[in-house]
Amino acid sequence: MRVVVPFAAEAPKTRLESVLDAEERDAFAEAMLEDVLDAVRRTGQETEVLATSAIDVDAPVTVDERPLTPAVNAVLAETDGPVAVVVADLAIATPEALACLFDAEGDVVLAPGRAGGTNAFVARHPGFRVDYHGASFLDHRRIAESVGADLTVVDSHRLATDVDTREDLVEVLLHGEGRSQQWLEDAGFELAVEGGRVDVTRP
């Protein structure tokens, strides 16, 4: 199986600008990427990065400056055999969660994100293509059905949690086990409970 991790190398994680400056967002995004690559490797799969510009990571890197949809569709079109795509900000993904995705039966296996996104998928059907605009999970389910692919959905908290906002940092501090959690702790982030809800603070 070809496993690809797309990575936006320029100005990543802009929705975290309220708590991280540009340099910190770069470093945190790279920490999450390394965690995802490590989790994939621990399933026994090799992986590669599909980056918008050259980056220095411990994995093969293909540079494609196009937006996510055409870049991933090019991978699907050029690959004979199964393809898995896992987004780079799944900071709490584990090898066990990813193995459930990789091992699930079906021509197309989707791991939905919160709010309608698609955080990971496996495509075994040659006609499947992606569309990451809007509620991509609904789009991908429709596309799979339109090409006659058997569809499986993997329900996983760890694969559904992509890190985009301040609130998502809570999940990393609670459930993370790798570089991303350590990076936040080293940067001074802590959990704070106020009014029965958990938030992050940076004294």
C-alpha atoms as a PDB file:
ATOM      1  CA  MET A   1       0.000   0.000   0.000  1.00  0.00           C
ATOM      2  CA  ARG A   2       1.251   3.465  -0.869  1.00  0.00           C
ATOM      3  CA  VAL A   3       0.788   5.774   2.141  1.00  0.00           C
ATOM      4  CA  VAL A   4       0.935   9.513   1.473  1.00  0.00           C
ATOM      5  CA  VAL A   5       0.874  12.344   4.011  1.00  0.00           C
ATOM      6  CA  PRO A   6       0.082  15.747   2.470  1.00  0.00           C
ATOM      7  CA  PHE A   7       1.737  18.720   4.153  1.00  0.00           C
ATOM      8  CA  ALA A   8       1.226  22.441   3.567  1.00  0.00           C
ATOM      9  CA  ALA A   9       4.704  23.785   4.212  1.00  0.00           C
ATOM     10  CA  GLU A  10       3.987  27.500   3.810  1.00  0.00           C
ATOM     11  CA  ALA A  11       2.202  29.336   6.634  1.00  0.00           C
ATOM     12  CA  PRO A  12       0.630  26.267   8.237  1.00  0.00           C
ATOM     13  CA  LYS A  13      -2.011  26.344  10.950  1.00  0.00           C
ATOM     14  CA  THR A  14      -3.108  29.953  10.511  1.00  0.00           C
ATOM     15  CA  ARG A  15      -6.143  29.355  12.717  1.00  0.00           C
ATOM     16  CA  LEU A  16      -3.747  28.964  15.647  1.00  0.00           C
ATOM     17  CA  GLU A  17      -2.387  32.495  15.241  1.00  0.00           C
ATOM     18  CA  SER A  18      -4.204  33.613  18.404  1.00  0.00           C
ATOM     19  CA  VAL A  19      -1.929  31.381  20.507  1.00  0.00           C
ATOM     20  CA  LEU A  20       1.151  30.728  18.336  1.00  0.00           C
ATOM     21  CA  ASP A  21       3.277  33.075  16.270  1.00  0.00           C
ATOM     22  CA  ALA A  22       4.342  32.170  12.729  1.00  0.00           C
ATOM     23  CA  GLU A  23       7.611  30.520  13.757  1.00  0.00           C
ATOM     24  CA  GLU A  24       5.869  28.503  16.458  1.00  0.00           C
ATOM     25  CA  ARG A  25       3.161  27.383  14.040  1.00  0.00           C
ATOM     26  CA  ASP A  26       5.843  26.122  11.652  1.00  0.00           C
ATOM     27  CA  ALA A  27       7.549  24.164  14.431  1.00  0.00           C
ATOM     28  CA  PHE A  28       4.319  22.735  15.815  1.00  0.00           C
ATOM     29  CA  ALA A  29       3.107  21.677  12.356  1.00  0.00           C
ATOM     30  CA  GLU A  30       6.396  19.867  11.770  1.00  0.00           C
ATOM     31  CA  ALA A  31       6.095  18.128  15.150  1.00  0.00           C
ATOM     32  CA  MET A  32       2.627  16.878  14.212  1.00  0.00           C
ATOM     33  CA  LEU A  33       3.874  15.718  10.819  1.00  0.00           C
ATOM     34  CA  GLU A  34       6.668  13.734  12.463  1.00  0.00           C
ATOM     35  CA  ASP A  35       4.166  12.144  14.850  1.00  0.00           C
ATOM     36  CA  VAL A  36       1.959  11.061  11.942  1.00  0.00           C
ATOM     37  CA  LEU A  37       4.915   9.655  10.000  1.00  0.00           C
ATOM     38  CA  ASP A  38       6.090   7.755  13.060  1.00  0.00           C
ATOM     39  CA  ALA A  39       2.609   6.320  13.709  1.00  0.00           C
ATOM     40  CA  VAL A  40       2.341   5.143  10.093  1.00  0.00           C
ATOM     41  CA  ARG A  41       5.775   3.513  10.204  1.00  0.00           C
ATOM     42  CA  ARG A  42       4.854   1.695  13.398  1.00  0.00           C
ATOM     43  CA  THR A  43       2.017  -0.028  11.529  1.00  0.00           C
ATOM     44  CA  GLY A  44       4.658  -1.614   9.298  1.00  0.00           C
ATOM     45  CA  GLN A  45       3.889   0.641   6.323  1.00  0.00           C
ATOM     46  CA  GLU A  46       6.354   2.887   4.565  1.00  0.00           C
ATOM     47  CA  THR A  47       5.224   6.451   4.006  1.00  0.00           C
ATOM     48  CA  GLU A  48       5.996   9.519   1.934  1.00  0.00           C
ATOM     49  CA  VAL A  49       5.237  13.210   2.233  1.00  0.00           C
ATOM     50  CA  LEU A  50       3.412  15.203  -0.430  1.00  0.00           C
ATOM     51  CA  ALA A  51       4.578  18.729   0.389  1.00  0.00           C
ATOM     52  CA  THR A  52       3.906  22.110  -1.158  1.00  0.00           C
ATOM     53  CA  SER A  53       7.642  22.882  -0.951  1.00  0.00           C
ATOM     54  CA  ALA A  54      10.839  21.095   0.002  1.00  0.00           C
ATOM     55  CA  ILE A  55      11.091  20.090   3.664  1.00  0.00           C
ATOM     56  CA  ASP A  56      13.601  18.138   5.721  1.00  0.00           C
ATOM     57  CA  VAL A  57      11.947  15.065   7.231  1.00  0.00           C
ATOM     58  CA  ASP A  58      12.852  11.428   7.672  1.00  0.00           C
ATOM     59  CA  ALA A  59      10.734  10.249   4.729  1.00  0.00           C
ATOM     60  CA  PRO A  60      10.714  10.606   0.942  1.00  0.00           C
ATOM     61  CA  VAL A  61       9.249  13.966  -0.110  1.00  0.00           C
ATOM     62  CA  THR A  62       7.432  14.793  -3.333  1.00  0.00           C
ATOM     63  CA  VAL A  63       6.901  18.499  -3.950  1.00  0.00           C
ATOM     64  CA  ASP A  64       3.600  19.499  -5.520  1.00  0.00           C
ATOM     65  CA  GLU A  65       2.666  23.165  -5.288  1.00  0.00           C
ATOM     66  CA  ARG A  66      -0.943  22.592  -6.303  1.00  0.00           C
ATOM     67  CA  PRO A  67      -3.840  22.679  -3.838  1.00  0.00           C
ATOM     68  CA  LEU A  68      -4.695  19.523  -1.934  1.00  0.00           C
ATOM     69  CA  THR A  69      -7.406  18.156  -4.225  1.00  0.00           C
ATOM     70  CA  PRO A  70      -5.458  18.112  -7.527  1.00  0.00           C
ATOM     71  CA  ALA A  71      -2.255  17.012  -5.774  1.00  0.00           C
ATOM     72  CA  VAL A  72      -3.910  13.989  -4.152  1.00  0.00           C
ATOM     73  CA  ASN A  73      -5.853  13.138  -7.310  1.00  0.00           C
ATOM     74  CA  ALA A  74      -2.566  13.040  -9.212  1.00  0.00           C
ATOM     75  CA  VAL A  75      -1.275  10.463  -6.717  1.00  0.00           C
ATOM     76  CA  LEU A  76      -4.414   8.373  -7.142  1.00  0.00           C
ATOM     77  CA  ALA A  77      -4.197   8.558 -10.940  1.00  0.00           C
ATOM     78  CA  GLU A  78      -0.547   7.550 -11.130  1.00  0.00           C
ATOM     79  CA  THR A  79      -0.640   4.674  -8.626  1.00  0.00           C
ATOM     80  CA  ASP A  80      -1.547   1.094  -9.422  1.00  0.00           C
ATOM     81  CA  GLY A  81      -2.813  -0.527  -6.267  1.00  0.00           C
ATOM     82  CA  PRO A  82      -4.115   0.690  -2.919  1.00  0.00           C
ATOM     83  CA  VAL A  83      -3.399   4.238  -1.754  1.00  0.00           C
ATOM     84  CA  ALA A  84      -3.832   5.600   1.758  1.00  0.00           C
ATOM     85  CA  VAL A  85      -3.827   9.330   2.446  1.00  0.00           C
ATOM     86  CA  VAL A  86      -3.443  10.576   6.020  1.00  0.00           C
ATOM     87  CA  VAL A  87      -3.471  14.283   6.838  1.00  0.00           C
ATOM     88  CA  ALA A  88      -0.454  15.700   8.641  1.00  0.00           C
ATOM     89  CA  ASP A  89      -2.164  17.189  11.696  1.00  0.00           C
ATOM     90  CA  LEU A  90      -3.501  14.027  13.341  1.00  0.00           C
ATOM     91  CA  ALA A  91      -1.378  14.635  16.409  1.00  0.00           C
ATOM     92  CA  ILE A  92      -3.071  11.977  18.547  1.00  0.00           C
ATOM     93  CA  ALA A  93      -3.217   9.251  15.891  1.00  0.00           C
ATOM     94  CA  THR A  94      -1.774   5.940  17.033  1.00  0.00           C
ATOM     95  CA  PRO A  95      -0.493   2.925  15.097  1.00  0.00           C
ATOM     96  CA  GLU A  96      -3.499   0.980  16.363  1.00  0.00           C
ATOM     97  CA  ALA A  97      -5.975   3.545  15.013  1.00  0.00           C
ATOM     98  CA  LEU A  98      -4.188   3.704  11.675  1.00  0.00           C
ATOM     99  CA  ALA A  99      -4.020  -0.088  11.443  1.00  0.00           C
ATOM    100  CA  CYS A 100      -7.812  -0.196  11.792  1.00  0.00           C
ATOM    101  CA  LEU A 101      -8.015   2.128   8.786  1.00  0.00           C
ATOM    102  CA  PHE A 102      -5.435   0.282   6.695  1.00  0.00           C
ATOM    103  CA  ASP A 103      -6.867  -3.165   7.477  1.00  0.00           C
ATOM    104  CA  ALA A 104     -10.543  -2.322   7.031  1.00  0.00           C
ATOM    105  CA  GLU A 105     -12.265  -4.027   4.132  1.00  0.00           C
ATOM    106  CA  GLY A 106     -13.817  -2.031   1.320  1.00  0.00           C
ATOM    107  CA  ASP A 107     -12.948  -0.421  -2.001  1.00  0.00           C
ATOM    108  CA  VAL A 108     -12.919   2.942  -0.236  1.00  0.00           C
ATOM    109  CA  VAL A 109     -12.387   3.354   3.500  1.00  0.00           C
ATOM    110  CA  LEU A 110     -13.042   6.791   4.982  1.00  0.00           C
ATOM    111  CA  ALA A 111     -12.021   8.190   8.376  1.00  0.00           C
ATOM    112  CA  PRO A 112     -14.181  11.296   8.839  1.00  0.00           C
ATOM    113  CA  GLY A 113     -13.015  14.310  10.745  1.00  0.00           C
ATOM    114  CA  ARG A 114     -15.143  16.494  12.915  1.00  0.00           C
ATOM    115  CA  ALA A 115     -17.318  19.062  11.126  1.00  0.00           C
ATOM    116  CA  GLY A 116     -17.553  17.038   7.933  1.00  0.00           C
ATOM    117  CA  GLY A 117     -13.956  16.727   6.793  1.00  0.00           C
ATOM    118  CA  THR A 118     -12.003  13.664   5.685  1.00  0.00           C
ATOM    119  CA  ASN A 119      -8.874  13.072   7.736  1.00  0.00           C
ATOM    120  CA  ALA A 120      -7.725   9.811   6.175  1.00  0.00           C
ATOM    121  CA  PHE A 121      -8.809   7.288   3.598  1.00  0.00           C
ATOM    122  CA  VAL A 122      -7.784   4.146   1.782  1.00  0.00           C
ATOM    123  CA  ALA A 123      -8.664   3.824  -1.906  1.00  0.00           C
ATOM    124  CA  ARG A 124      -8.586   0.419  -3.561  1.00  0.00           C
ATOM    125  CA  HIS A 125     -10.912   1.386  -6.430  1.00  0.00           C
ATOM    126  CA  PRO A 126      -9.166   2.878  -9.490  1.00  0.00           C
ATOM    127  CA  GLY A 127     -12.031   5.282 -10.171  1.00  0.00           C
ATOM    128  CA  PHE A 128     -12.079   6.997  -6.791  1.00  0.00           C
ATOM    129  CA  ARG A 129     -10.991  10.640  -6.652  1.00  0.00           C
ATOM    130  CA  VAL A 130     -11.103  13.289  -3.925  1.00  0.00           C
ATOM    131  CA  ASP A 131     -12.733  16.659  -3.442  1.00  0.00           C
ATOM    132  CA  TYR A 132     -11.565  18.372  -0.262  1.00  0.00           C
ATOM    133  CA  HIS A 133     -13.763  21.457  -0.564  1.00  0.00           C
ATOM    134  CA  GLY A 134     -16.550  21.939   1.985  1.00  0.00           C
ATOM    135  CA  ALA A 135     -17.991  18.861   3.689  1.00  0.00           C
ATOM    136  CA  SER A 136     -15.544  16.504   2.025  1.00  0.00           C
ATOM    137  CA  PHE A 137     -16.748  13.416   3.893  1.00  0.00           C
ATOM    138  CA  LEU A 138     -20.141  13.738   2.216  1.00  0.00           C
ATOM    139  CA  ASP A 139     -18.478  14.395  -1.131  1.00  0.00           C
ATOM    140  CA  HIS A 140     -16.200  11.384  -0.804  1.00  0.00           C
ATOM    141  CA  ARG A 141     -19.070   9.138   0.169  1.00  0.00           C
ATOM    142  CA  ARG A 142     -20.985  10.337  -2.889  1.00  0.00           C
ATOM    143  CA  ILE A 143     -17.953   9.882  -5.177  1.00  0.00           C
ATOM    144  CA  ALA A 144     -17.384   6.355  -3.896  1.00  0.00           C
ATOM    145  CA  GLU A 145     -20.998   5.475  -4.561  1.00  0.00           C
ATOM    146  CA  SER A 146     -20.887   7.065  -8.033  1.00  0.00           C
ATOM    147  CA  VAL A 147     -18.004   4.811  -9.152  1.00  0.00           C
ATOM    148  CA  GLY A 148     -19.586   1.679  -7.670  1.00  0.00           C
ATOM    149  CA  ALA A 149     -17.097   1.300  -4.836  1.00  0.00           C
ATOM    150  CA  ASP A 150     -17.891  -0.599  -1.649  1.00  0.00           C
ATOM    151  CA  LEU A 151     -17.626   1.971   1.137  1.00  0.00           C
ATOM    152  CA  THR A 152     -16.474   1.482   4.730  1.00  0.00           C
ATOM    153  CA  VAL A 153     -16.406   4.213   7.387  1.00  0.00           C
ATOM    154  CA  VAL A 154     -13.983   3.975  10.298  1.00  0.00           C
ATOM    155  CA  ASP A 155     -15.247   5.652  13.462  1.00  0.00           C
ATOM    156  CA  SER A 156     -12.183   6.741  15.440  1.00  0.00           C
ATOM    157  CA  HIS A 157     -11.716   9.601  17.878  1.00  0.00           C
ATOM    158  CA  ARG A 158      -7.982   9.636  17.233  1.00  0.00           C
ATOM    159  CA  LEU A 159      -8.393   9.827  13.457  1.00  0.00           C
ATOM    160  CA  ALA A 160     -11.254  12.324  13.687  1.00  0.00           C
ATOM    161  CA  THR A 161      -9.192  14.803  15.685  1.00  0.00           C
ATOM    162  CA  ASP A 162      -7.233  17.067  13.381  1.00  0.00           C
ATOM    163  CA  VAL A 163      -5.573  20.004  15.109  1.00  0.00           C
ATOM    164  CA  ASP A 164      -6.623  23.368  13.717  1.00  0.00           C
ATOM    165  CA  THR A 165      -7.823  25.547  16.605  1.00  0.00           C
ATOM    166  CA  ARG A 166      -6.975  26.444  20.183  1.00  0.00           C
ATOM    167  CA  GLU A 167      -9.638  24.021  21.413  1.00  0.00           C
ATOM    168  CA  ASP A 168      -7.921  21.172  19.587  1.00  0.00           C
ATOM    169  CA  LEU A 169      -4.779  21.697  21.658  1.00  0.00           C
ATOM    170  CA  VAL A 170      -6.719  20.299  24.620  1.00  0.00           C
ATOM    171  CA  GLU A 171      -6.929  16.940  22.847  1.00  0.00           C
ATOM    172  CA  VAL A 172      -3.178  16.900  22.201  1.00  0.00           C
ATOM    173  CA  LEU A 173      -2.358  17.602  25.839  1.00  0.00           C
ATOM    174  CA  LEU A 174      -4.905  15.015  27.022  1.00  0.00           C
ATOM    175  CA  HIS A 175      -4.254  12.213  24.558  1.00  0.00           C
ATOM    176  CA  GLY A 176      -0.994  12.914  22.749  1.00  0.00           C
ATOM    177  CA  GLU A 177       1.992  10.616  23.193  1.00  0.00           C
ATOM    178  CA  GLY A 178       4.675  12.111  20.983  1.00  0.00           C
ATOM    179  CA  ARG A 179       6.481  15.196  19.761  1.00  0.00           C
ATOM    180  CA  SER A 180       3.349  17.329  19.466  1.00  0.00           C
ATOM    181  CA  GLN A 181       2.365  16.948  23.095  1.00  0.00           C
ATOM    182  CA  GLN A 182       5.956  17.492  24.206  1.00  0.00           C
ATOM    183  CA  TRP A 183       6.257  20.582  22.009  1.00  0.00           C
ATOM    184  CA  LEU A 184       3.172  22.149  23.594  1.00  0.00           C
ATOM    185  CA  GLU A 185       4.408  21.369  27.101  1.00  0.00           C
ATOM    186  CA  ASP A 186       7.853  22.786  26.332  1.00  0.00           C
ATOM    187  CA  ALA A 187       6.159  25.908  24.946  1.00  0.00           C
ATOM    188  CA  GLY A 188       4.394  26.386  28.287  1.00  0.00           C
ATOM    189  CA  PHE A 189       0.887  25.151  27.499  1.00  0.00           C
ATOM    190  CA  GLU A 190      -1.116  23.601  30.312  1.00  0.00           C
ATOM    191  CA  LEU A 191      -4.636  22.290  30.789  1.00  0.00           C
ATOM    192  CA  ALA A 192      -7.030  24.543  32.678  1.00  0.00           C
ATOM    193  CA  VAL A 193     -10.477  23.604  33.995  1.00  0.00           C
ATOM    194  CA  GLU A 194     -12.929  26.473  34.313  1.00  0.00           C
ATOM    195  CA  GLY A 195     -16.676  26.255  34.703  1.00  0.00           C
ATOM    196  CA  GLY A 196     -16.642  22.533  34.103  1.00  0.00           C
ATOM    197  CA  ARG A 197     -14.865  22.850  30.731  1.00  0.00           C
ATOM    198  CA  VAL A 198     -11.262  22.106  29.840  1.00  0.00           C
ATOM    199  CA  ASP A 199      -9.190  24.727  28.053  1.00  0.00           C
ATOM    200  CA  VAL A 200      -5.492  25.413  27.508  1.00  0.00           C
ATOM    201  CA  THR A 201      -3.517  28.167  29.138  1.00  0.00           C
ATOM    202  CA  ARG A 202      -0.029  29.518  28.587  1.00  0.00           C
ATOM    203  CA  PRO A 203       1.137  31.364  31.698  1.00  0.00           C
END
